[in-house]
Coordinates of C-alpha atoms in Angstrom, one line a residue:
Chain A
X1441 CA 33.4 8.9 26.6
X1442 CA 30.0 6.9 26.8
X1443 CA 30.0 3.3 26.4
X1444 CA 27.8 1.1 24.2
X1445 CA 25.7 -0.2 27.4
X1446 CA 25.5 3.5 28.8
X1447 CA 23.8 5.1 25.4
X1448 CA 21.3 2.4 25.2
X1449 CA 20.5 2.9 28.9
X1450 CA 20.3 6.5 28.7
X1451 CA 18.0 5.9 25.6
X1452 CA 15.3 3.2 27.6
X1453 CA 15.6 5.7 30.4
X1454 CA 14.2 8.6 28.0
X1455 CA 11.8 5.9 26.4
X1456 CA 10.2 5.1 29.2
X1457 CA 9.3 8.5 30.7
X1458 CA 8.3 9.9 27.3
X1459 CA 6.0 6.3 26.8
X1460 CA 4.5 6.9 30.6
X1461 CA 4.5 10.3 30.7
X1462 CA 2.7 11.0 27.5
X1463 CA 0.0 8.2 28.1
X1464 CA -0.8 9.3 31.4
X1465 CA -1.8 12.4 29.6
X1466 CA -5.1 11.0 27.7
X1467 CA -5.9 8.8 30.6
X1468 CA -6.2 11.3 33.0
X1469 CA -8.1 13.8 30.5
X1470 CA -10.2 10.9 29.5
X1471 CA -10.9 10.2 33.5
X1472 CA -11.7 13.5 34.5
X1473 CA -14.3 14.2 31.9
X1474 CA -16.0 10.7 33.3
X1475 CA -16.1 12.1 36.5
X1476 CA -17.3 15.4 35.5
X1477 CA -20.0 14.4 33.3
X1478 CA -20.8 12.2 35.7
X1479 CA -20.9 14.6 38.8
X1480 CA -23.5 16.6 36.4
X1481 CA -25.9 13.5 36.4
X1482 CA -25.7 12.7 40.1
X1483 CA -27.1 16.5 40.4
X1484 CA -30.0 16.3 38.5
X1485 CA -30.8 12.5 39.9
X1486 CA -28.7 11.7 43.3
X1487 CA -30.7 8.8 44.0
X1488 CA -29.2 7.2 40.9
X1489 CA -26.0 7.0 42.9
X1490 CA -25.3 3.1 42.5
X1491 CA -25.6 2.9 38.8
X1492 CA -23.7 6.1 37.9
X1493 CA -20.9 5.4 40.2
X1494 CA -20.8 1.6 39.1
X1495 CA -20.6 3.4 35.2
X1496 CA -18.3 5.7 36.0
X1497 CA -15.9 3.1 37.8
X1498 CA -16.1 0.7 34.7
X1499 CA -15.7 3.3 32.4
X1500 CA -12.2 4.8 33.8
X1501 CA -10.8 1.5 34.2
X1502 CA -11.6 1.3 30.3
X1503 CA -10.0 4.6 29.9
X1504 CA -7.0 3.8 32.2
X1505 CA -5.9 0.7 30.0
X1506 CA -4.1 3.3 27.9
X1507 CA -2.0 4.7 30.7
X1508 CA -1.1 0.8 31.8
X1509 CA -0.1 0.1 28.3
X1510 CA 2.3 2.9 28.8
X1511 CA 3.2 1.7 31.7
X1512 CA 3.9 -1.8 31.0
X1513 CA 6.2 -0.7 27.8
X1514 CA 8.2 1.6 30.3
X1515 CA 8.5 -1.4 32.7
X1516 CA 9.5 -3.5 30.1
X1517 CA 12.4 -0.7 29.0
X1518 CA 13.9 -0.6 32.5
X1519 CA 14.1 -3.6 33.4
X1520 CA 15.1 -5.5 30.0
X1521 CA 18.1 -7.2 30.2
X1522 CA 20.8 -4.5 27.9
X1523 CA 24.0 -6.3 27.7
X1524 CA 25.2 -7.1 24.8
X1525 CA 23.0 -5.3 22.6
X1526 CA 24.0 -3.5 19.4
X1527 CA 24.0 0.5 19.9
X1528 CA 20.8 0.8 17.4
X1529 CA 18.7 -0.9 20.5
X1530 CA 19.1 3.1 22.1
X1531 CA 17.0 4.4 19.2
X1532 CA 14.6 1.8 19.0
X1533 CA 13.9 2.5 22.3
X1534 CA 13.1 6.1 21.7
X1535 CA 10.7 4.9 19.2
X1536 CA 9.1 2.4 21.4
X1537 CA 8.4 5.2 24.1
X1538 CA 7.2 7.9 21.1
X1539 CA 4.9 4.3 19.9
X1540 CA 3.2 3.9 22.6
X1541 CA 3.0 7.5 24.4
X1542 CA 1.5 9.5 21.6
X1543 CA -1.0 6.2 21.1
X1544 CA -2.3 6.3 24.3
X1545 CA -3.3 10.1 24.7
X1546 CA -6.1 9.5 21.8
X1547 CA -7.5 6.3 23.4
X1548 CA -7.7 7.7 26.8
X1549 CA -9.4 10.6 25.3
X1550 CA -11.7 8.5 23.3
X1551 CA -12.4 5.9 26.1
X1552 CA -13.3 8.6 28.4
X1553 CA -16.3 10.5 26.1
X1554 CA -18.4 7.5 25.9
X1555 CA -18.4 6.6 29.3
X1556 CA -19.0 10.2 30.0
X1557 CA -22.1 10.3 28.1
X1558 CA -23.3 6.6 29.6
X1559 CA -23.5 8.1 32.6
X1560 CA -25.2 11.2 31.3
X1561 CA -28.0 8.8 29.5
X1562 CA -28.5 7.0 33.1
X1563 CA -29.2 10.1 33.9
X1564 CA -31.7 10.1 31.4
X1565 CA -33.0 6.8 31.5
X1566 CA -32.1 4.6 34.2
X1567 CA -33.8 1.9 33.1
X1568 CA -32.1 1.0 30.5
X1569 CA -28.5 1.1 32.3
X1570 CA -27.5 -2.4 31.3
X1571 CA -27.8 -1.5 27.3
X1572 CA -25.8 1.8 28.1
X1573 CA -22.9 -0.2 30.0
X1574 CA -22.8 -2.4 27.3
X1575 CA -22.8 -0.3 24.2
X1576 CA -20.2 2.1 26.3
X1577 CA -17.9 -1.4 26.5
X1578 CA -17.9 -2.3 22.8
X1579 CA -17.5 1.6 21.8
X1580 CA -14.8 2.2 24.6
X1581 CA -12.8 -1.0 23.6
X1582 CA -13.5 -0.4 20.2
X1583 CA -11.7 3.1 20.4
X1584 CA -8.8 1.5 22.1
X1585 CA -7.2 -0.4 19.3
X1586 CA -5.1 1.8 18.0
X1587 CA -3.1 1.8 21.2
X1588 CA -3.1 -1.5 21.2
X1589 CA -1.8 -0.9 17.4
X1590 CA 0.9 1.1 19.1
X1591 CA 1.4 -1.3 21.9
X1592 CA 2.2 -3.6 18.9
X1593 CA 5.0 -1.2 17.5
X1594 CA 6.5 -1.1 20.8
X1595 CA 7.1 -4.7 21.3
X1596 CA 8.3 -4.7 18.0
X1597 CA 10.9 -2.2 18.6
X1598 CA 12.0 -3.5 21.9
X1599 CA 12.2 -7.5 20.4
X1600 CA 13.8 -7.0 17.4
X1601 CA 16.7 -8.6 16.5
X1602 CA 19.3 -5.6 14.9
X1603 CA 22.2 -4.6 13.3
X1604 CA 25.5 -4.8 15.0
X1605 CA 26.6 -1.8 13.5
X1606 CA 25.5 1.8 13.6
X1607 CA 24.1 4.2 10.4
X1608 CA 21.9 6.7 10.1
X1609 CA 19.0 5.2 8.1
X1610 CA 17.5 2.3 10.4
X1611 CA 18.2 4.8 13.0
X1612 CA 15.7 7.0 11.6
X1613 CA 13.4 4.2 10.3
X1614 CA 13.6 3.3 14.1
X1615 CA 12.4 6.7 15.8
X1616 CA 10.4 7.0 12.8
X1617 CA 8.2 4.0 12.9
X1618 CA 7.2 4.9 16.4
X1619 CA 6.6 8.4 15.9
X1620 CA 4.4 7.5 12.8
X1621 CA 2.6 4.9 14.9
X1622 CA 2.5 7.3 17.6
X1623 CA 0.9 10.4 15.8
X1624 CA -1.5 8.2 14.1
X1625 CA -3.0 6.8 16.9
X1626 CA -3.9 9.8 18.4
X1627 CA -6.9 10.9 16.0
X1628 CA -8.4 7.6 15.1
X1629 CA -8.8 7.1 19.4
X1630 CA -10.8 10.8 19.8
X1631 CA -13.1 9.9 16.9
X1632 CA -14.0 6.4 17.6
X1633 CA -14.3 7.9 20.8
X1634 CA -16.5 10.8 19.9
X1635 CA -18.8 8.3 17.6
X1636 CA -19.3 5.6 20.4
X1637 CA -20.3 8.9 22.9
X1638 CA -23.1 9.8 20.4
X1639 CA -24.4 6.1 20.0
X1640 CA -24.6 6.0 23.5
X1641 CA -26.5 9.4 24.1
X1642 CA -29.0 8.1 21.5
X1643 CA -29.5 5.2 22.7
X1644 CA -30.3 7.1 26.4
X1645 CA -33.0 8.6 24.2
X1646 CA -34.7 6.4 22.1
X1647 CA -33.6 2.9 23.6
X1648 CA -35.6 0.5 21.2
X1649 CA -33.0 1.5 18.4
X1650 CA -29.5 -0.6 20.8
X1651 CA -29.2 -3.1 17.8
X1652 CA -29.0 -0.9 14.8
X1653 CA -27.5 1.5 17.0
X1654 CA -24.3 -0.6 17.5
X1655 CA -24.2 -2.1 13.9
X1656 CA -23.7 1.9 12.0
X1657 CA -21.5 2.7 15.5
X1658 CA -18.9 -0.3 14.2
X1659 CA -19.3 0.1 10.8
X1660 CA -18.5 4.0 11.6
X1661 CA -15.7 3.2 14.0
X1662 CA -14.3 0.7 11.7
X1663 CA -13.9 3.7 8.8
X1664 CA -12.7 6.0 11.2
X1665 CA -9.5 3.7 11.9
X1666 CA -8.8 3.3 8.5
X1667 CA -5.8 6.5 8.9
X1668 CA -4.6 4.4 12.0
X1669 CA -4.5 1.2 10.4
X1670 CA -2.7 3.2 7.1
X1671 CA -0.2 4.4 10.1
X1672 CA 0.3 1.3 11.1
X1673 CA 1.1 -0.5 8.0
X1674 CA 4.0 2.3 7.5
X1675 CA 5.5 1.9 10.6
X1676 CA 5.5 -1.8 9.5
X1677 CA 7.3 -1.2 6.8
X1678 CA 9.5 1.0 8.2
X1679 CA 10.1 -1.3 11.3
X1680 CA 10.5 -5.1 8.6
X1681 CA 12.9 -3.1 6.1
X1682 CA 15.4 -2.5 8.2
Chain B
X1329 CA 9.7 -13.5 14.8
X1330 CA 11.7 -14.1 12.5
X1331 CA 9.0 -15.3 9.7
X1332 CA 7.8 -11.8 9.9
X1333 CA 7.0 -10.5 6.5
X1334 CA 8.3 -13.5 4.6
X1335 CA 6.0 -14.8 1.4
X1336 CA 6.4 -18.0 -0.8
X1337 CA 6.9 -17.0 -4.1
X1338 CA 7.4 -18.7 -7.6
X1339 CA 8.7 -16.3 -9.8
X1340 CA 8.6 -16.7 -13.6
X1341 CA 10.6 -15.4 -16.3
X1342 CA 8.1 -13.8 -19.4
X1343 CA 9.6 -11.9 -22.2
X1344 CA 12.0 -10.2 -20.0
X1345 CA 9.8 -9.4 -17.4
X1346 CA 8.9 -11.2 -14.3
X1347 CA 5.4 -12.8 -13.3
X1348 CA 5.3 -13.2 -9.5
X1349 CA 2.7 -15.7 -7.8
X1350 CA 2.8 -15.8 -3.9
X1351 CA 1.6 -19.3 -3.5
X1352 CA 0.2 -19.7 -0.5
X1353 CA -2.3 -16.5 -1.2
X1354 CA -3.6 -18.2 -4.7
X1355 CA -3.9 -21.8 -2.5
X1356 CA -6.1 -20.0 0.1
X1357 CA -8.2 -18.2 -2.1
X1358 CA -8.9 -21.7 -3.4
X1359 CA -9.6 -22.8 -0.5
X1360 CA -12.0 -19.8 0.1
X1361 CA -13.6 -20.7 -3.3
X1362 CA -14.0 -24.4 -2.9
X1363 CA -15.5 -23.8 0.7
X1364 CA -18.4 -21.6 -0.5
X1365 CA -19.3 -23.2 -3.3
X1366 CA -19.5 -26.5 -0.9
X1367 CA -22.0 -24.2 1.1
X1368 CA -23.6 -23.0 -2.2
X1369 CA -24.4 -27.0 -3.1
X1370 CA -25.4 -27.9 0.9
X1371 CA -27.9 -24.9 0.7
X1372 CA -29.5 -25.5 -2.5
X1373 CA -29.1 -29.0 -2.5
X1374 CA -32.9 -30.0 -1.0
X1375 CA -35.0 -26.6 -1.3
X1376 CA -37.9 -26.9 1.0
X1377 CA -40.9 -24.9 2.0
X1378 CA -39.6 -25.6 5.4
X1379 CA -35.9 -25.1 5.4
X1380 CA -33.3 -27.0 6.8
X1381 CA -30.3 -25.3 9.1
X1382 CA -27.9 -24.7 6.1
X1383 CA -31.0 -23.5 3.8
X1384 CA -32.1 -21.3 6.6
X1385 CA -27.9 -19.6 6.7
X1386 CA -27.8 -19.0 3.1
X1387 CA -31.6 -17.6 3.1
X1388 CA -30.6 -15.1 5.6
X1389 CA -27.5 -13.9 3.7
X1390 CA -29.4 -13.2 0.3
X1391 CA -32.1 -11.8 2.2
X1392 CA -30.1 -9.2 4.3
X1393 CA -27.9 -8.7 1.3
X1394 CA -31.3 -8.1 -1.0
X1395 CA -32.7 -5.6 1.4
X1396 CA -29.6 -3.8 1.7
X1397 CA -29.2 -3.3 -2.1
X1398 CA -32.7 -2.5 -2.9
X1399 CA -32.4 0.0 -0.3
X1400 CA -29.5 1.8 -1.8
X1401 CA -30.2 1.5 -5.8
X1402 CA -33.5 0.9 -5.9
X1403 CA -35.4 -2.3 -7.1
X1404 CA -34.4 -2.3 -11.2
X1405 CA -30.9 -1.9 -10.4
X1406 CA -30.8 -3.8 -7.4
X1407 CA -31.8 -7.1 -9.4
X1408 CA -27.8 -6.5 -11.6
X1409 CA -26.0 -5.9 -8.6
X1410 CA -27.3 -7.7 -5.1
X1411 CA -25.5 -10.9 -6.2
X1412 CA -22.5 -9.5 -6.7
X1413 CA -22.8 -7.3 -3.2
X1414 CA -24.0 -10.8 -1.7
X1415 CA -21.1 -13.1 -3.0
X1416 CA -18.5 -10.3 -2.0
X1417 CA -19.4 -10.3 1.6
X1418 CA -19.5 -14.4 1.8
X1419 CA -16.3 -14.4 0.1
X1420 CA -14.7 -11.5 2.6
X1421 CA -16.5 -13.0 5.4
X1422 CA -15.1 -16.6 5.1
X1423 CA -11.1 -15.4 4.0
X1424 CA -11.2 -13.2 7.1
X1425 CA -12.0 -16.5 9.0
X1426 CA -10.2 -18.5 7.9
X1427 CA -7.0 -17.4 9.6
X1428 CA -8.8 -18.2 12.8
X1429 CA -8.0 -21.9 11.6
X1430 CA -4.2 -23.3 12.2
X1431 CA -2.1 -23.6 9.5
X1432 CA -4.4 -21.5 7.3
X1433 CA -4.0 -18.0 6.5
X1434 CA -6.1 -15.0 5.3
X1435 CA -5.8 -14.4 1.7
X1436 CA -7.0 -10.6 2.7
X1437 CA -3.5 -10.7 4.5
X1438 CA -1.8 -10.0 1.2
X1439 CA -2.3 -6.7 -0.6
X1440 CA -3.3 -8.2 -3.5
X1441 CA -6.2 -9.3 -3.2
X1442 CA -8.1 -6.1 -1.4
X1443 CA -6.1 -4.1 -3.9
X1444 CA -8.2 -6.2 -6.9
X1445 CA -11.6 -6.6 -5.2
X1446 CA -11.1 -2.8 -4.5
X1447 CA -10.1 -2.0 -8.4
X1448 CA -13.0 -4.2 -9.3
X1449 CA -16.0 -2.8 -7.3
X1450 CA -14.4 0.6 -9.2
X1451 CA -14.9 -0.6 -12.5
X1452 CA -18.2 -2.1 -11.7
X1453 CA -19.5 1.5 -10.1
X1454 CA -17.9 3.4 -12.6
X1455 CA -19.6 0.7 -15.2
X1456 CA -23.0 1.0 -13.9
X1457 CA -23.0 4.7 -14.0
X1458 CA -22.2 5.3 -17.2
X1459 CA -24.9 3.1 -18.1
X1460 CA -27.6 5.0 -16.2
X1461 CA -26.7 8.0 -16.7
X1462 CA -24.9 7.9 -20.1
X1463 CA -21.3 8.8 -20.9
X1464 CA -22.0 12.7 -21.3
X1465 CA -24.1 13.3 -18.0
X1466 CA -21.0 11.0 -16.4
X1467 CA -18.1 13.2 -17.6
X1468 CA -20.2 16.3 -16.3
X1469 CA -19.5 15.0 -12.7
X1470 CA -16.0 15.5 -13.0
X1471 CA -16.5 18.7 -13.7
X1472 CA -18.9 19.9 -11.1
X1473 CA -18.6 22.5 -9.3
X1474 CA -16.3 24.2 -11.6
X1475 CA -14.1 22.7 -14.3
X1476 CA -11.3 23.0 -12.7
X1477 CA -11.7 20.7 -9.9
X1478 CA -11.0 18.4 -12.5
X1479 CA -8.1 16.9 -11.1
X1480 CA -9.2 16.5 -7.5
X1481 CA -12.1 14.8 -8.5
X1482 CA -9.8 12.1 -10.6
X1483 CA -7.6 11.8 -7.9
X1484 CA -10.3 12.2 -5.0
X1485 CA -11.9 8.7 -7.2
X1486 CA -8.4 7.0 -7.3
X1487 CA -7.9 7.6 -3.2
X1488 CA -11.1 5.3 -2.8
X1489 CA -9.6 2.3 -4.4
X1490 CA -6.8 2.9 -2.1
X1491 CA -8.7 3.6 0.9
X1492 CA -10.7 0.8 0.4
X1493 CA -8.4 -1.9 -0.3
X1494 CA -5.7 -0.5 2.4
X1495 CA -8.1 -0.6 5.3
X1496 CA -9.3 -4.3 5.0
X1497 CA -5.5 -4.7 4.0
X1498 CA -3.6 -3.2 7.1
X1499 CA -6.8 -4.5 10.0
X1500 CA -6.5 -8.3 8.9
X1501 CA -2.7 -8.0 8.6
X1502 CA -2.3 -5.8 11.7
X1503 CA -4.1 -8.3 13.9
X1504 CA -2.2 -11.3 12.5
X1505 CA 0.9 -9.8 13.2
X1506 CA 0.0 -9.3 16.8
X1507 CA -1.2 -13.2 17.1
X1508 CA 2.1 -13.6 15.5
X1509 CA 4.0 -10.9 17.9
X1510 CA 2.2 -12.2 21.7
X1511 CA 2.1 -15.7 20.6
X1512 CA 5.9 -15.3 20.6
X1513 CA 5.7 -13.5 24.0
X1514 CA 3.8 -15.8 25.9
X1515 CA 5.0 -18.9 24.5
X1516 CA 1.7 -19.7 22.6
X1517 CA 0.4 -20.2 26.4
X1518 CA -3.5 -18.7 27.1
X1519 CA -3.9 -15.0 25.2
X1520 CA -3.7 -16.5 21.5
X1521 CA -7.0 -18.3 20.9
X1522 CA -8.9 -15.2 22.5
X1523 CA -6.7 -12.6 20.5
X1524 CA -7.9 -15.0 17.1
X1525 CA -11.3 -14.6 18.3
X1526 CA -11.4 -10.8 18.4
X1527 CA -9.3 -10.3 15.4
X1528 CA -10.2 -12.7 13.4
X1529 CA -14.2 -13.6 13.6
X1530 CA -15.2 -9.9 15.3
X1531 CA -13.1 -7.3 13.1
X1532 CA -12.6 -9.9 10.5
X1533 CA -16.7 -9.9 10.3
X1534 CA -17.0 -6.0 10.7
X1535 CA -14.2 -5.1 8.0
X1536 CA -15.9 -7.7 5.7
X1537 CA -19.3 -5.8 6.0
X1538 CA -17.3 -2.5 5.4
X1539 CA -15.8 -3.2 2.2
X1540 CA -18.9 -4.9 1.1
X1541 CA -21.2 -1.4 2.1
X1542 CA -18.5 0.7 0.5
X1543 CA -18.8 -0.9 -2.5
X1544 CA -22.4 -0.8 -2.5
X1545 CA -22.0 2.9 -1.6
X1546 CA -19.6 3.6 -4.6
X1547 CA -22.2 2.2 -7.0
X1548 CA -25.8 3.8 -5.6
X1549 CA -22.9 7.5 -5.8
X1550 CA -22.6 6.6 -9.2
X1551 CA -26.2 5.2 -10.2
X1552 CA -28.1 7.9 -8.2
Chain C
X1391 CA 29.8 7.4 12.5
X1392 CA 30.7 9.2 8.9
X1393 CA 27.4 9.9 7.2
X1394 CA 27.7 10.4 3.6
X1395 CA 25.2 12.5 1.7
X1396 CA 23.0 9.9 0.0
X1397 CA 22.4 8.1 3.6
X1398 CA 21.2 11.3 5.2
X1399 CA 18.8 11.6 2.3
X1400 CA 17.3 8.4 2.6
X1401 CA 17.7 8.9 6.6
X1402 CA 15.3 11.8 6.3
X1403 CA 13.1 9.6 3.5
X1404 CA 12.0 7.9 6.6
X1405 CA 11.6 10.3 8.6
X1406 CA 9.3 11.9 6.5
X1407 CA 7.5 9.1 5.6
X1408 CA 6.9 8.8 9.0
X1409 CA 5.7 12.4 10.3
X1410 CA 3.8 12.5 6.8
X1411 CA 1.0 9.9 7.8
X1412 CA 1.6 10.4 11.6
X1413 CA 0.8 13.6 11.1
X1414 CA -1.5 13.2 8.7
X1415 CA -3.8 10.3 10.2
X1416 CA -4.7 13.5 13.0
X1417 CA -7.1 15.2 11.1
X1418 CA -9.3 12.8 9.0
X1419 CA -9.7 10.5 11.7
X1420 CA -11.0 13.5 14.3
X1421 CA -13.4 14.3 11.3
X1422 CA -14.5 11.0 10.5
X1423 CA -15.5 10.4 14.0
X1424 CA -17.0 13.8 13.9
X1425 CA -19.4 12.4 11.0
X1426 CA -20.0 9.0 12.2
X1427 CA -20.9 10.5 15.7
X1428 CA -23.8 12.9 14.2
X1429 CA -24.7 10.1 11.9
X1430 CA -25.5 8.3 14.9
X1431 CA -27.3 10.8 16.4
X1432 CA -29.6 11.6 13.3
X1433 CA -30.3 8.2 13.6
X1434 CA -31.3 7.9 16.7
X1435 CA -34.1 11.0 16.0
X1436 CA -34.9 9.3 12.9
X1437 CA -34.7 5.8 13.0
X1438 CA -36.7 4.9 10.0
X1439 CA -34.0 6.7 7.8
X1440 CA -31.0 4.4 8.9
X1441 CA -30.3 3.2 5.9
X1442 CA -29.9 6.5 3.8
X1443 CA -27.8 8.0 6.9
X1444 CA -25.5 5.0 6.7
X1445 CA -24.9 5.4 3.3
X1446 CA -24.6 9.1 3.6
X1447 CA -22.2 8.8 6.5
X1448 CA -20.1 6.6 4.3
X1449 CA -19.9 9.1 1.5
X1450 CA -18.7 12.0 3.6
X1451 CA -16.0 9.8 5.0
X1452 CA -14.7 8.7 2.0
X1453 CA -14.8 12.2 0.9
X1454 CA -13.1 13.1 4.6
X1455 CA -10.3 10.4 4.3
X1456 CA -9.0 12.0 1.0
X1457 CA -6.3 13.7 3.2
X1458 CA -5.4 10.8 4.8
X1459 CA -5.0 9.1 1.3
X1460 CA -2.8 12.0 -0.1
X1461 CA -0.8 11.1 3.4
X1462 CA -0.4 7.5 2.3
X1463 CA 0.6 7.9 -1.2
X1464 CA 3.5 10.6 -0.3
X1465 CA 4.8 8.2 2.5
X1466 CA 4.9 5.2 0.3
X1467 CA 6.4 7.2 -2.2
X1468 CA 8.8 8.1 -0.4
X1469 CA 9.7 4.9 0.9
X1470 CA 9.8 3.1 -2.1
X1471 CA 10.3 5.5 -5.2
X1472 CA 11.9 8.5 -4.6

């Protein structure tokens, strides 16, 4: 027979390789395509090396804040102090990981395309390689905030106070707030994501539009995180009833 | 964390139903209110060829707002609606910033008042269509492509209320709950005033201009 | 734990509020980008037209979202009325 402490440590055990494991997914994707598409423009233009490379660095480490917000939330479910918790802790746990895992694999996709097609458009027009960091910045960490939406779940789930006693329904409201969170934070990331790419390829192209360019890219992003945001204020609910 | 999700209320008793007031929401919109028409009077208050700093603000607003109007419903129709489109944003702009200051909250943080800006830009579009186009040419839209898309187009009209009002809704909400959440983390140390800057003045500024161009949208769909 | 049938009801209430709009938030969001991204990049061949785009951008994602809304209503239907 299990103890209390035992299910709940099982429980942050599995949290925190699903969060990790699944974020690491659309970081790496999101990484890879960078380097790739950025591979391509070094062969067309190899004495472009400095700026591409510099692009390329800035824009993983954009895309890579998805996999250490995984990280940090699987951190923060091994090491939290268990004792004396209630046994519901084990599946808010679950829900954390599902939170912020499924979350992450859209932002590190999303993160990724725009910085892949910044380095394309330095390819394209080097001169203007400041603009393109830029507008790849604000689109990148635009596309982010729905992990950071699930980052918000997660903490939620691992700092609430809960129940001493064990039933079904805030179990479920539990996994389910972080798998809501978590599934709805996958497509908002790839769009903002794919939106941001295509401001930045047109700004490589016609460079004297970068103002109006990034006004319709927000105003775009911002209606495209609308099912994220509707996501999120579900998993609220489902997270404050309880 | 434990004032998470908890609203001042006064609840009152009519003819067996109950009226429910969230306090703090109606005190902030007054707030809201009071503040812009202070900037109304600063900005009209000494009208000069050459324009002082305040004059030179509100000039910029009905300008950008006027352009933006006349662009989408053209110039007859633009005179009836660009004030509306131009108070909408100041008053979006400023509630979404107002959080920003302590002890002062959004009154876009409650449902309700999205939910009626959002039922009100629906009446207005729906308003100004019929007018143009007259009732008959109107209901014909509901019927288009065949008659019985009926339904979906109702209920495809009713989802933009609640698109509308839910986005502005859950962003200004969503980011004061994660002041709320890291400010409990970090001990109010550092992160918060940078976290009320992006939330509040950046998306609070963007969701503003979002609502205010979807409203304008919904109209120049129903006027054109 | 003895689990009685009207818990497990509302236990799976929230669980299918939950895969509803998790689910359900997938699609219109990879579509509204879709939109928004070749807005952007009609606009950049065209940038004298920004204004129509914009507002034609907006349209098609309103009309994209509908899903999404549908998503919304049944999960807050079944959270609070069912």
């Amino acid at each position: 027979m299990m103890t209390d402490l035992e299910w709940i440590k099982a429980a942050a055990m599995m949290g925190a390789g699903i969060s990790v494991g699944l974020a690491a997914i659309g970081a790496a994707i999101g990484e890879g395509y960078t380097a790739g598409k950025a591979n391509e423009a070094l062969s067309y233009r190899p004495h472009l090396i400095g700026d591409i490379l510099k692009t390329m660095l800035v824009g993983q480490a954009v895309a890579e804040t998805a996999g250490i917000f995984g990280l940090v939330i699987s951190m923060l479910l091994l090491f939290s102090p268990m004792e004396g918790k209630p046994l519901l802790t084990a599946w808010a746990y679950i829900g954390a990981g599902f939170s912020m895992g499924l979350s992450s694999i859209g932002c590190g996709v999303g993160a990724g395309i725009p910085a892949a097609t910044a380095c394309q458009g330095i390819g394209r027009q080097p001169s203007v390689s400041g603009h393109l960091s830029a507008l790849m910045l604000i689109g990148s960490g635009v596309a982010q905030s729905t992990a950071i939406y699930g980052f918000l779940i997660a903490l939620l789930l691992l700092f609430k106070s809960l129940p001493p006693e064990v039933t079904l329904i805030p179990a479920c409201s539990l996994v389910g707030a972080g798998i809501c969170m978590g599934f709805g934070g996958i497509g908002p990331g790839i769009g903002e994501g794919i939106a941001a790419g295509e401001a930045v390829s047109s700004v490589a192209r016609n460079p004297v539009t970068m103002s109006l360019m990034t006004r319709t890219m927000l105003v775009g992003q911002a209606v495209t995180e609308s099912t994220g945001i509707y996501s999120l204020v579900i998993a609220l609910l489902l997270v404050l009833t309880i | 964390m434990e004032d998470l999700g908890k609203i001042h209320q006064l609840i009152v008793p009519v003819f067996g139903h109950e009226m429910t007031f969230n306090l703090e929401i109606i005190l902030m919109t007054w707030i809201v209110i009071i503040g812009l028409l202070f900037f109304g009077y600063l900005a009209t208050r000494k009208k000069r060829i050459i324009p002082g700093p305040i004059q030179v603000l509100g000039e910029i607003f009905v300008d950008q707002f006027y352009a933006l109007a006349e662009d989408a419903l053209g110039k007859e129709t633009a005179k009836r609606y660009a004030p509306l489109i131009c108070a909408l944003f100041m008053f979006l702009v400023l509630s979404n910033w107002l959080g920003v200051i302590p002890h002062l909250e959004e009154p876009t943080k409650d449902l309700n008042t999205p939910l009626s800006l959002g039922v009100m830009g629906f009446f207005i579009a729906h308003y100004a269509g019929i007018k143009k186009k007259g009732l008959k040419a109107y209901m014909k839209g509901y019927f288009e492509p065949i008659f019985f898309m009926m339904p979906l187009n109702l209920i495809g009209e009713l989802a933009k209320v609640v698109s509308i009002s839910f986005r502005l809704f859950g962003n200004i909400m969503g980011g004061s709950i994660i002041i709320m959440v890291v400010s409990y983390l970090v001990y109010n140390l550092l992160l918060p005033p940078f976290l009320n800057a992006f939330f509040g003045l950046f998306v609070g500024t963007i969701q503003a201009f979002v609502f205010t161009m979807l409203t304008l949208v919904y109209i120049s769909v129903q006027v054109n | 734990m003895e689990i009685s049938g009207p818990d497990l009801i509302r236990a799976f209430e929230m669980l299918g509020a939950a895969i509803s709009m998790g689910l359900g938030a997938i699609g219109p969001a990879l579509g509204e980008g879709y939109a928004a991204g070749k807005a952007l990049e009609a606009i950049g061949r065209r940038p004298e037209e920004a204004g129509l785009l914009t507002r034609t951008m907006l349209v098609g994602q309103a009309v994209t979202e509908s899903t999404g809304i549908y998503s919304l209503v049944i999960a807050l239907l079944l959270l609070f009325v069912v």
